[in-house]
């Protein structure tokens, strides 16, 4: 019986994992430089965790099941809600700000296509505690710096849901219709939106995209809406911090986000070359989600990279992202040298990645294999050399060979 992997899942080869490890480690390095620490949450959670506030978009795409006791569970479709639950259960007494990051697989029952999978990875972070515009700006900077560090070309778009919600509230649109409107804006569903409201200022507002000039236009559009103007002022403050650290961005007041828990600044990062699934990152401020689980009013802001899409963007842009470990192969060239060669391999492993030839091959075949694997050096252990306290080291790039004292192998490998 032939069994294939489930639709929308992938196997990753060693080569692919080496590339993915490089991306993960580079981004995690930036997260840590900003003071974030890694956490883990369970792969499955009680379904209510995600149906309470994540929104229809996620709820309809969940891998949901009943466990043996009939409890409704699901594989996590995202991790922000899990982090808020974890905070409420175990981290609430820790000093603020709390800076947490995760790298985990998420599960969404969507129609698979390039860049969209049923199991995919997110590398994300949550900043819990602070509320000021500098915290929004700092979170955006972490995402920006991470992609710069990887050498990725991208477009950062920033909006503010407080502006859209403020306008809708000032136009007396009730909460549930505000939510529906935002979902339509997210899906680019102008017709659906028109069925809820035909407010021309809203359509004007969400079409505002571009540089700083957008702010002046928005001020004009929103001049009679107090709540929207207050949110616009906050957005201006966030932008001032981003300008101070040199983050380049586009304003897009039509960024709405598919998840329901956002309350303020929202942002998305796109790599247009990726086609339909061009969004490689999404995030924003969500000040009411923790309260839902703990009763404590604690503001928070965060984002998640769609890790697979980031890796695909780098591939497409030809960015070299291999984790280059300098690999050395130790080859005994006579059967009575196996233990001696193994000892040499074992000593070198303290400082290098070393493979001892386990296939009992002739030297020619070992060198062929070393070439295919991209090894940097082969250490050849022969009986005659060894009895003089020597081995031969072959540089696989230049093809040069040197016979050196065993104690001095390290010097040659440098
Ligand atoms: P999200 O926009 O739903 O936000 O997902 C974040 C990223 O995950 C997306 O920008 C996209 O790159 C990637 N992604 C989503 N679905 C798929 C899929 N089916 N296949 C491949 N990649 C996918 C969140 O999940 C929020 N929890 C982000 C956040 C953290 N907001 C605040 N903190």
PDB file of N, CA and C and ligand atoms in Angstrom, residues 58 77-80 102 108 110 115-118 120 122 125-126 257 259 261-262 279-284 286 301-306 308-309, ligand 1:
ATOM      1  N   UNK A  58     -10.393  32.506  10.438  1.00  0.00           N
ATOM      2  CA  UNK A  58      -9.600  31.430  11.042  1.00  0.00           C
ATOM      3  C   UNK A  58     -10.516  30.286  11.472  1.00  0.00           C
ATOM      4  N   UNK A  77      -4.156  27.267  14.792  1.00  0.00           N
ATOM      5  CA  UNK A  77      -4.067  27.925  13.481  1.00  0.00           C
ATOM      6  C   UNK A  77      -3.150  29.149  13.526  1.00  0.00           C
ATOM      7  N   UNK A  78      -2.824  29.608  14.730  1.00  0.00           N
ATOM      8  CA  UNK A  78      -1.939  30.757  14.936  1.00  0.00           C
ATOM      9  C   UNK A  78      -1.527  30.709  16.408  1.00  0.00           C
ATOM     10  N   UNK A  79      -0.591  31.567  16.825  1.00  0.00           N
ATOM     11  CA  UNK A  79      -0.093  31.379  18.192  1.00  0.00           C
ATOM     12  C   UNK A  79      -0.340  32.568  19.127  1.00  0.00           C
ATOM     13  N   UNK A  80      -0.828  33.655  18.585  1.00  0.00           N
ATOM     14  CA  UNK A  80      -1.026  34.821  19.467  1.00  0.00           C
ATOM     15  C   UNK A  80      -2.001  34.493  20.607  1.00  0.00           C
ATOM     16  N   UNK A 102       8.388  32.851  19.211  1.00  0.00           N
ATOM     17  CA  UNK A 102       8.129  31.425  18.956  1.00  0.00           C
ATOM     18  C   UNK A 102       8.443  31.075  17.515  1.00  0.00           C
ATOM     19  N   UNK A 108      -3.880  25.217   9.070  1.00  0.00           N
ATOM     20  CA  UNK A 108      -5.123  25.836   8.576  1.00  0.00           C
ATOM     21  C   UNK A 108      -5.604  25.002   7.390  1.00  0.00           C
ATOM     22  N   UNK A 110      -6.846  25.083   4.438  1.00  0.00           N
ATOM     23  CA  UNK A 110      -7.099  25.981   3.315  1.00  0.00           C
ATOM     24  C   UNK A 110      -6.813  25.227   2.026  1.00  0.00           C
ATOM     25  N   UNK A 115       2.905  28.741  -1.707  1.00  0.00           N
ATOM     26  CA  UNK A 115       2.929  29.723  -0.626  1.00  0.00           C
ATOM     27  C   UNK A 115       1.787  29.580   0.367  1.00  0.00           C
ATOM     28  N   UNK A 116       0.867  28.642   0.097  1.00  0.00           N
ATOM     29  CA  UNK A 116      -0.225  28.433   1.067  1.00  0.00           C
ATOM     30  C   UNK A 116      -0.324  26.941   1.371  1.00  0.00           C
ATOM     31  N   UNK A 117      -0.128  26.602   2.625  1.00  0.00           N
ATOM     32  CA  UNK A 117      -0.049  25.199   3.034  1.00  0.00           C
ATOM     33  C   UNK A 117      -1.018  24.940   4.177  1.00  0.00           C
ATOM     34  N   UNK A 118      -1.259  23.644   4.415  1.00  0.00           N
ATOM     35  CA  UNK A 118      -2.131  23.300   5.560  1.00  0.00           C
ATOM     36  C   UNK A 118      -1.304  23.201   6.829  1.00  0.00           C
ATOM     37  N   UNK A 120       2.117  25.018   8.092  1.00  0.00           N
ATOM     38  CA  UNK A 120       3.128  26.014   7.746  1.00  0.00           C
ATOM     39  C   UNK A 120       3.741  26.537   9.041  1.00  0.00           C
ATOM     40  N   UNK A 122       5.372  29.612  11.491  1.00  0.00           N
ATOM     41  CA  UNK A 122       5.436  31.039  11.798  1.00  0.00           C
ATOM     42  C   UNK A 122       6.589  31.292  12.760  1.00  0.00           C
ATOM     43  N   UNK A 125       6.555  37.082  17.252  1.00  0.00           N
ATOM     44  CA  UNK A 125       6.845  37.572  18.605  1.00  0.00           C
ATOM     45  C   UNK A 125       5.683  38.386  19.149  1.00  0.00           C
ATOM     46  N   UNK A 126       5.639  38.455  20.472  1.00  0.00           N
ATOM     47  CA  UNK A 126       4.605  39.240  21.153  1.00  0.00           C
ATOM     48  C   UNK A 126       5.295  40.085  22.234  1.00  0.00           C
ATOM     49  N   UNK A 257      -6.377  43.364   8.126  1.00  0.00           N
ATOM     50  CA  UNK A 257      -5.993  42.105   8.788  1.00  0.00           C
ATOM     51  C   UNK A 257      -7.189  41.168   8.964  1.00  0.00           C
ATOM     52  N   UNK A 259      -7.557  38.734  11.202  1.00  0.00           N
ATOM     53  CA  UNK A 259      -7.880  38.316  12.571  1.00  0.00           C
ATOM     54  C   UNK A 259      -8.623  39.436  13.291  1.00  0.00           C
ATOM     55  N   UNK A 261      -8.801  40.299  16.502  1.00  0.00           N
ATOM     56  CA  UNK A 261      -8.418  40.872  17.798  1.00  0.00           C
ATOM     57  C   UNK A 261      -7.645  42.186  17.739  1.00  0.00           C
ATOM     58  N   UNK A 262      -7.312  42.669  16.538  1.00  0.00           N
ATOM     59  CA  UNK A 262      -6.499  43.894  16.471  1.00  0.00           C
ATOM     60  C   UNK A 262      -7.297  45.129  16.880  1.00  0.00           C
ATOM     61  N   UNK A 279       2.029  37.999   0.977  1.00  0.00           N
ATOM     62  CA  UNK A 279       2.172  38.556   2.326  1.00  0.00           C
ATOM     63  C   UNK A 279       3.072  37.646   3.172  1.00  0.00           C
ATOM     64  N   UNK A 280       4.255  38.154   3.524  1.00  0.00           N
ATOM     65  CA  UNK A 280       5.207  37.313   4.272  1.00  0.00           C
ATOM     66  C   UNK A 280       5.165  37.591   5.768  1.00  0.00           C
ATOM     67  N   UNK A 281       4.431  38.622   6.157  1.00  0.00           N
ATOM     68  CA  UNK A 281       4.404  38.970   7.585  1.00  0.00           C
ATOM     69  C   UNK A 281       3.153  39.792   7.875  1.00  0.00           C
ATOM     70  N   UNK A 282       2.596  39.587   9.064  1.00  0.00           N
ATOM     71  CA  UNK A 282       1.449  40.396   9.452  1.00  0.00           C
ATOM     72  C   UNK A 282       1.447  40.572  10.960  1.00  0.00           C
ATOM     73  N   UNK A 283       0.968  41.732  11.399  1.00  0.00           N
ATOM     74  CA  UNK A 283       0.918  41.929  12.846  1.00  0.00           C
ATOM     75  C   UNK A 283       0.203  43.204  13.216  1.00  0.00           C
ATOM     76  N   UNK A 284       0.248  43.503  14.504  1.00  0.00           N
ATOM     77  CA  UNK A 284      -0.403  44.723  14.965  1.00  0.00           C
ATOM     78  C   UNK A 284      -0.673  44.689  16.456  1.00  0.00           C
ATOM     79  N   UNK A 286      -3.024  44.533  19.792  1.00  0.00           N
ATOM     80  CA  UNK A 286      -4.274  43.887  20.239  1.00  0.00           C
ATOM     81  C   UNK A 286      -4.375  44.076  21.751  1.00  0.00           C
ATOM     82  N   UNK A 301       1.305  43.869  21.583  1.00  0.00           N
ATOM     83  CA  UNK A 301       1.494  44.098  20.151  1.00  0.00           C
ATOM     84  C   UNK A 301       2.471  43.028  19.654  1.00  0.00           C
ATOM     85  N   UNK A 302       2.324  42.599  18.406  1.00  0.00           N
ATOM     86  CA  UNK A 302       3.227  41.557  17.901  1.00  0.00           C
ATOM     87  C   UNK A 302       3.056  41.335  16.424  1.00  0.00           C
ATOM     88  N   UNK A 303       3.781  40.355  15.911  1.00  0.00           N
ATOM     89  CA  UNK A 303       3.637  39.992  14.492  1.00  0.00           C
ATOM     90  C   UNK A 303       4.137  38.572  14.304  1.00  0.00           C
ATOM     91  N   UNK A 304       3.847  38.015  13.130  1.00  0.00           N
ATOM     92  CA  UNK A 304       4.423  36.709  12.782  1.00  0.00           C
ATOM     93  C   UNK A 304       4.856  36.721  11.321  1.00  0.00           C
ATOM     94  N   UNK A 305       6.065  36.218  11.096  1.00  0.00           N
ATOM     95  CA  UNK A 305       6.505  35.977   9.723  1.00  0.00           C
ATOM     96  C   UNK A 305       5.898  34.668   9.266  1.00  0.00           C
ATOM     97  N   UNK A 306       5.394  34.636   8.039  1.00  0.00           N
ATOM     98  CA  UNK A 306       5.080  33.368   7.395  1.00  0.00           C
ATOM     99  C   UNK A 306       6.421  32.822   6.947  1.00  0.00           C
ATOM    100  N   UNK A 308       7.648  30.059   5.748  1.00  0.00           N
ATOM    101  CA  UNK A 308       7.825  29.392   4.446  1.00  0.00           C
ATOM    102  C   UNK A 308       7.907  30.422   3.324  1.00  0.00           C
ATOM    103  N   UNK A 309       7.080  31.453   3.455  1.00  0.00           N
ATOM    104  CA  UNK A 309       7.063  32.483   2.407  1.00  0.00           C
ATOM    105  C   UNK A 309       8.337  33.312   2.442  1.00  0.00           C
TER     106      UNK A 309
HETATM  107  P1  LIG B   1      -1.639  35.999   9.943  1.00  0.00           P
HETATM  108  O1  LIG B   1      -1.585  37.175   9.007  1.00  0.00           O
HETATM  109  O2  LIG B   1      -2.855  35.174   9.931  1.00  0.00           O
HETATM  110  O3  LIG B   1      -1.351  36.569  11.390  1.00  0.00           O
HETATM  111  O4  LIG B   1      -0.415  35.057   9.658  1.00  0.00           O
HETATM  112  C1  LIG B   1       0.924  35.564   9.663  1.00  0.00           C
HETATM  113  C2  LIG B   1       1.648  35.107   8.405  1.00  0.00           C
HETATM  114  O5  LIG B   1       1.585  33.679   8.275  1.00  0.00           O
HETATM  115  C3  LIG B   1       1.023  35.613   7.109  1.00  0.00           C
HETATM  116  O6  LIG B   1       1.471  36.922   6.836  1.00  0.00           O
HETATM  117  C4  LIG B   1       1.529  34.616   6.097  1.00  0.00           C
HETATM  118  O7  LIG B   1       2.817  34.979   5.648  1.00  0.00           O
HETATM  119  C5  LIG B   1       1.651  33.335   6.896  1.00  0.00           C
HETATM  120  N1  LIG B   1       0.561  32.391   6.561  1.00  0.00           N
HETATM  121  C6  LIG B   1      -0.743  32.465   6.918  1.00  0.00           C
HETATM  122  N2  LIG B   1      -1.433  31.410   6.436  1.00  0.00           N
HETATM  123  C7  LIG B   1      -0.549  30.649   5.749  1.00  0.00           C
HETATM  124  C8  LIG B   1      -0.631  29.414   5.018  1.00  0.00           C
HETATM  125  N3  LIG B   1      -1.774  28.738   4.913  1.00  0.00           N
HETATM  126  N4  LIG B   1       0.492  28.919   4.430  1.00  0.00           N
HETATM  127  C9  LIG B   1       1.671  29.594   4.545  1.00  0.00           C
HETATM  128  N5  LIG B   1       1.816  30.751   5.233  1.00  0.00           N
HETATM  129  C10 LIG B   1       0.728  31.274   5.822  1.00  0.00           C
HETATM  130  C11 LIG B   1      -1.285  35.782  12.514  1.00  0.00           C
HETATM  131  O8  LIG B   1      -1.316  34.588  12.502  1.00  0.00           O
HETATM  132  C12 LIG B   1      -1.082  36.575  13.791  1.00  0.00           C
HETATM  133  N6  LIG B   1      -1.032  35.620  14.914  1.00  0.00           N
HETATM  134  C13 LIG B   1       0.160  37.422  13.726  1.00  0.00           C
HETATM  135  C14 LIG B   1       0.353  38.245  14.963  1.00  0.00           C
HETATM  136  C15 LIG B   1       1.184  37.995  15.982  1.00  0.00           C
HETATM  137  N7  LIG B   1      -0.316  39.348  15.276  1.00  0.00           N
HETATM  138  C16 LIG B   1       0.087  39.784  16.468  1.00  0.00           C
HETATM  139  N8  LIG B   1       1.000  38.952  16.913  1.00  0.00           N
END
